[in-house]
Amino acid sequence: MAHKKNGEKESKKWVLMATARSPTNIAVIKYWGKRDETLILPVNGSISVTLEPSHLSATTTVAVSPSFDRDRMWLNGKEILLSGGRYQSCLREIRRRAEDVKDEERGICIKREDWEGLHVHIASFNNFPTAAGLASSAAGFACLGNVTLFMCSFCPCKLMNVKEETTELSSIARQGSGSACRSLYGGFVKWAMGNKEDGSDSIAVQLANETHWEDLVILIAVVCSRQKETSSTTGMRESVETSSLLQYRSQVVVPRRLIQMEEAIQKRDFPSFAKLTCADSNQFHSVCLDTSPPIFYMNDTSHRHVQLCFLIYCIYVHGEIRLIIGLVERWNQFEGTPQVAYTYDAGPNAVLIAPNRKVARLLLQRMLFYFPPPSEKELDSYVLGDTSILQEAG
Ligand code: DP6
């Protein structure tokens, strides 16, 4: 147990805390399928863009104290169960790597062997706009779960003085949630599939930093919906077991696309970037349909109300989100070259990427035209948390 410098047993009153903020990432070449479920090793590599933390991120505080009798965790103020599962394996991995920690001012010294007997409390909040009774939309936003899992690795690492060597962090974060390891870096990040059995080469690497392609604007249309019916973990397990398209995708299509995408990013070649992004999103959803039983992540979205989040600017629109793909495809066809890219993860939220602010503004105008803001009555019902309008629409 932790001791005061003078060797006395430390009272049960002290608490040590660490806080950190992590951004979310959006995959442009998707990770879907594991070859090892325990170590979380993917069947193919993936590439993502990390969002500005001030726009969409999770802030997590982890506290340790001898007065805590068990590990506990709160997400946006609500306690969640930590028994078994990934959170525990993350914490186990971190405790195993923990070092001595000293707080000179308060005379606290925790020896590395003490960590096994100390429990943590973790509180994580996301900064996603949860206005107008749409708080549940944040819970439905797939990436935030990953951010939180990532933070569950990162914050305790910080607190327990785990060496911030990126390969180590990558492997701990990956064991929380695969895609989470890509949040280790800003800019464009590749999660290499790796070949080794122990997963030591399945790590995240930065392809280009956040200043490399500063003009890009990412616009997220968040659908107010229930939490997705099939989690990514379950969905990808079923795809691995049943989809022959996934085998073709992971062995033939993605290796080629990873090279093309890296090149498009290095050259800031938006048309190629957009084509690959849309194609990969569409193929990922085709794999979902090719899964038995089929998974319909995008169909979930029809006739639901949509919340648009443009950087820190937030407006509400509603309509059929499937129209967004049509809108972008028609626009790109009309111009003869891709103006905007879209990508959908394992949920109904559309992520739209524009090459610059000028096109982003046009896109926003079009979105507002097709999905005009809700009426006063609808807004009132959001504020009052009345979801009957959504149910009627659904
Ligand atoms: C569709 O990382 O959530 O968002 O490793 O089982 O936790 P687990 O899955 P998760 O899967 C994300 C899948 C995706 C695509 C992506 O982000 O690459």
mmCIF file of N, CA, C and O and ligand atoms in Angstrom, residues 25-27 29-32 34 40 46-47 86 142-143 146 149 174 176-180 182 191 228 232-234 236 284 344-346, ligand 1:
data_model
loop_
_atom_site.group_PDB
_atom_site.id
_atom_site.type_symbol
_atom_site.label_atom_id
_atom_site.label_comp_id
_atom_site.label_asym_id
_atom_site.label_seq_id
_atom_site.Cartn_x
_atom_site.Cartn_y
_atom_site.Cartn_z
ATOM 1 N N ASN A 25 -11.867 9.684 -34.030
ATOM 2 C CA ASN A 25 -11.367 9.574 -35.409
ATOM 3 C C ASN A 25 -12.436 8.978 -36.309
ATOM 4 O O ASN A 25 -13.296 8.230 -35.856
ATOM 5 N N ILE A 26 -12.360 9.354 -37.575
ATOM 6 C CA ILE A 26 -13.330 8.867 -38.561
ATOM 7 C C ILE A 26 -12.563 8.054 -39.595
ATOM 8 O O ILE A 26 -11.642 8.573 -40.230
ATOM 9 N N ALA A 27 -12.962 6.795 -39.760
ATOM 10 C CA ALA A 27 -12.240 5.935 -40.703
ATOM 11 C C ALA A 27 -12.633 6.252 -42.144
ATOM 12 O O ALA A 27 -13.822 6.363 -42.459
ATOM 13 N N ILE A 29 -10.786 4.410 -44.617
ATOM 14 C CA ILE A 29 -10.684 3.006 -45.045
ATOM 15 C C ILE A 29 -11.006 2.224 -43.783
ATOM 16 O O ILE A 29 -10.324 2.333 -42.767
ATOM 17 N N LYS A 30 -12.094 1.457 -43.836
ATOM 18 C CA LYS A 30 -12.672 0.912 -42.598
ATOM 19 C C LYS A 30 -11.991 -0.348 -42.076
ATOM 20 O O LYS A 30 -11.547 -1.192 -42.845
ATOM 21 N N TYR A 31 -11.999 -0.405 -40.754
ATOM 22 C CA TYR A 31 -11.630 -1.644 -40.053
ATOM 23 C C TYR A 31 -12.925 -2.403 -39.838
ATOM 24 O O TYR A 31 -13.874 -1.881 -39.267
ATOM 25 N N TRP A 32 -12.989 -3.637 -40.329
ATOM 26 C CA TRP A 32 -14.191 -4.449 -40.082
ATOM 27 C C TRP A 32 -13.777 -5.919 -40.084
ATOM 28 O O TRP A 32 -13.500 -6.484 -41.131
ATOM 29 N N LYS A 34 -12.047 -9.118 -37.165
ATOM 30 C CA LYS A 34 -10.838 -9.418 -36.378
ATOM 31 C C LYS A 34 -10.331 -10.809 -36.728
ATOM 32 O O LYS A 34 -11.118 -11.716 -36.931
ATOM 33 N N ILE A 40 -7.456 -8.306 -30.210
ATOM 34 C CA ILE A 40 -8.063 -7.349 -31.152
ATOM 35 C C ILE A 40 -7.084 -7.042 -32.287
ATOM 36 O O ILE A 40 -6.519 -5.945 -32.397
ATOM 37 N N SER A 46 -6.401 -0.092 -41.663
ATOM 38 C CA SER A 46 -7.416 0.952 -41.854
ATOM 39 C C SER A 46 -6.751 2.321 -41.753
ATOM 40 O O SER A 46 -5.647 2.435 -41.225
ATOM 41 N N ILE A 47 -7.440 3.325 -42.282
ATOM 42 C CA ILE A 47 -6.903 4.704 -42.226
ATOM 43 C C ILE A 47 -8.012 5.630 -41.738
ATOM 44 O O ILE A 47 -9.172 5.476 -42.116
ATOM 45 N N ARG A 86 -13.658 -5.598 -21.667
ATOM 46 C CA ARG A 86 -12.500 -4.877 -22.177
ATOM 47 C C ARG A 86 -11.932 -3.849 -21.226
ATOM 48 O O ARG A 86 -10.729 -3.632 -21.194
ATOM 49 N N ALA A 142 -21.050 6.152 -32.712
ATOM 50 C CA ALA A 142 -20.124 5.028 -32.533
ATOM 51 C C ALA A 142 -18.744 5.442 -32.025
ATOM 52 O O ALA A 142 -18.215 4.866 -31.087
ATOM 53 N N CYS A 143 -18.182 6.479 -32.632
ATOM 54 C CA CYS A 143 -16.790 6.813 -32.321
ATOM 55 C C CYS A 143 -16.586 7.228 -30.877
ATOM 56 O O CYS A 143 -15.509 7.052 -30.323
ATOM 57 N N ASN A 146 -15.418 4.634 -28.696
ATOM 58 C CA ASN A 146 -14.007 4.309 -28.885
ATOM 59 C C ASN A 146 -13.119 5.301 -28.180
ATOM 60 O O ASN A 146 -12.103 4.947 -27.603
ATOM 61 N N LEU A 149 -13.110 4.480 -24.614
ATOM 62 C CA LEU A 149 -12.262 3.324 -24.337
ATOM 63 C C LEU A 149 -10.791 3.686 -24.434
ATOM 64 O O LEU A 149 -9.966 3.240 -23.650
ATOM 65 N N ARG A 174 -5.795 -0.503 -28.328
ATOM 66 C CA ARG A 174 -6.396 -1.450 -29.277
ATOM 67 C C ARG A 174 -7.194 -2.519 -28.541
ATOM 68 O O ARG A 174 -8.238 -2.969 -28.989
ATOM 69 N N GLY A 176 -8.771 -2.106 -25.904
ATOM 70 C CA GLY A 176 -10.029 -1.518 -25.416
ATOM 71 C C GLY A 176 -11.042 -1.570 -26.550
ATOM 72 O O GLY A 176 -12.131 -2.094 -26.434
ATOM 73 N N SER A 177 -10.661 -1.024 -27.672
ATOM 74 C CA SER A 177 -11.506 -1.030 -28.860
ATOM 75 C C SER A 177 -10.584 -0.792 -30.044
ATOM 76 O O SER A 177 -9.782 0.155 -30.025
ATOM 77 N N GLY A 178 -10.674 -1.657 -31.043
ATOM 78 C CA GLY A 178 -9.725 -1.610 -32.149
ATOM 79 C C GLY A 178 -9.481 -0.215 -32.693
ATOM 80 O O GLY A 178 -8.349 0.303 -32.664
ATOM 81 N N SER A 179 -10.557 0.429 -33.162
ATOM 82 C CA SER A 179 -10.394 1.711 -33.837
ATOM 83 C C SER A 179 -9.851 2.796 -32.908
ATOM 84 O O SER A 179 -9.361 3.824 -33.366
ATOM 85 N N ALA A 180 -9.951 2.583 -31.589
ATOM 86 C CA ALA A 180 -9.504 3.592 -30.623
ATOM 87 C C ALA A 180 -8.017 3.895 -30.745
ATOM 88 O O ALA A 180 -7.588 5.016 -30.486
ATOM 89 N N ARG A 182 -6.313 4.462 -33.186
ATOM 90 C CA ARG A 182 -6.000 5.494 -34.185
ATOM 91 C C ARG A 182 -6.114 6.899 -33.601
ATOM 92 O O ARG A 182 -5.650 7.855 -34.208
ATOM 93 N N TRP A 191 -3.819 2.341 -39.027
ATOM 94 C CA TRP A 191 -3.657 1.228 -38.085
ATOM 95 C C TRP A 191 -3.214 0.042 -38.929
ATOM 96 O O TRP A 191 -3.991 -0.489 -39.721
ATOM 97 N N LYS A 228 -27.404 1.726 -31.684
ATOM 98 C CA LYS A 228 -27.446 0.745 -32.766
ATOM 99 C C LYS A 228 -27.783 -0.649 -32.227
ATOM 100 O O LYS A 228 -27.367 -1.011 -31.130
ATOM 101 N N SER A 232 -20.610 -2.946 -33.083
ATOM 102 C CA SER A 232 -19.548 -3.215 -34.065
ATOM 103 C C SER A 232 -18.911 -4.566 -33.774
ATOM 104 O O SER A 232 -18.645 -5.352 -34.690
ATOM 105 N N THR A 233 -18.677 -4.830 -32.497
ATOM 106 C CA THR A 233 -17.997 -6.069 -32.123
ATOM 107 C C THR A 233 -18.773 -7.293 -32.592
ATOM 108 O O THR A 233 -18.224 -8.195 -33.224
ATOM 109 N N THR A 234 -20.076 -7.316 -32.313
ATOM 110 C CA THR A 234 -20.903 -8.449 -32.725
ATOM 111 C C THR A 234 -21.020 -8.487 -34.237
ATOM 112 O O THR A 234 -20.884 -9.543 -34.870
ATOM 113 N N MET A 236 -19.041 -7.338 -36.584
ATOM 114 C CA MET A 236 -17.868 -7.789 -37.350
ATOM 115 C C MET A 236 -17.577 -9.263 -37.112
ATOM 116 O O MET A 236 -17.091 -9.955 -37.993
ATOM 117 N N PHE A 284 -18.065 -1.420 -47.175
ATOM 118 C CA PHE A 284 -18.240 -1.873 -45.793
ATOM 119 C C PHE A 284 -19.725 -2.189 -45.514
ATOM 120 O O PHE A 284 -20.065 -3.233 -44.953
ATOM 121 N N TYR A 344 -19.999 6.400 -43.781
ATOM 122 C CA TYR A 344 -20.870 5.992 -42.663
ATOM 123 C C TYR A 344 -20.194 4.868 -41.890
ATOM 124 O O TYR A 344 -19.732 3.901 -42.491
ATOM 125 N N ASP A 345 -20.167 4.991 -40.568
ATOM 126 C CA ASP A 345 -19.654 3.892 -39.750
ATOM 127 C C ASP A 345 -20.798 2.951 -39.389
ATOM 128 O O ASP A 345 -21.834 2.974 -40.037
ATOM 129 N N ALA A 346 -20.606 2.190 -38.328
ATOM 130 C CA ALA A 346 -21.634 1.218 -37.942
ATOM 131 C C ALA A 346 -22.790 1.920 -37.241
ATOM 132 O O ALA A 346 -23.113 1.628 -36.095
HETATM 133 C C1 DP6 B 1 -17.226 0.732 -38.530
HETATM 134 O O1 DP6 B 1 -13.400 -0.257 -32.959
HETATM 135 O O2 DP6 B 1 -15.852 -0.163 -32.400
HETATM 136 O O3 DP6 B 1 -16.242 2.254 -36.984
HETATM 137 O O4 DP6 B 1 -12.685 -3.353 -31.963
HETATM 138 O O5 DP6 B 1 -14.883 -4.478 -31.634
HETATM 139 O O6 DP6 B 1 -14.360 -2.360 -30.408
HETATM 140 P P1 DP6 B 1 -14.138 -3.182 -31.662
HETATM 141 O O7 DP6 B 1 -14.774 -2.348 -32.849
HETATM 142 P P2 DP6 B 1 -14.753 -0.809 -33.134
HETATM 143 O O8 DP6 B 1 -15.120 -0.845 -34.687
HETATM 144 C C2 DP6 B 1 -15.216 0.299 -35.465
HETATM 145 C C3 DP6 B 1 -15.690 -0.087 -36.786
HETATM 146 C C4 DP6 B 1 -15.983 1.088 -37.705
HETATM 147 C C5 DP6 B 1 -14.872 1.293 -38.708
HETATM 148 C C6 DP6 B 1 -13.630 1.963 -38.205
HETATM 149 O O9 DP6 B 1 -13.681 2.826 -37.312
HETATM 150 O O10 DP6 B 1 -12.579 1.640 -38.780
#
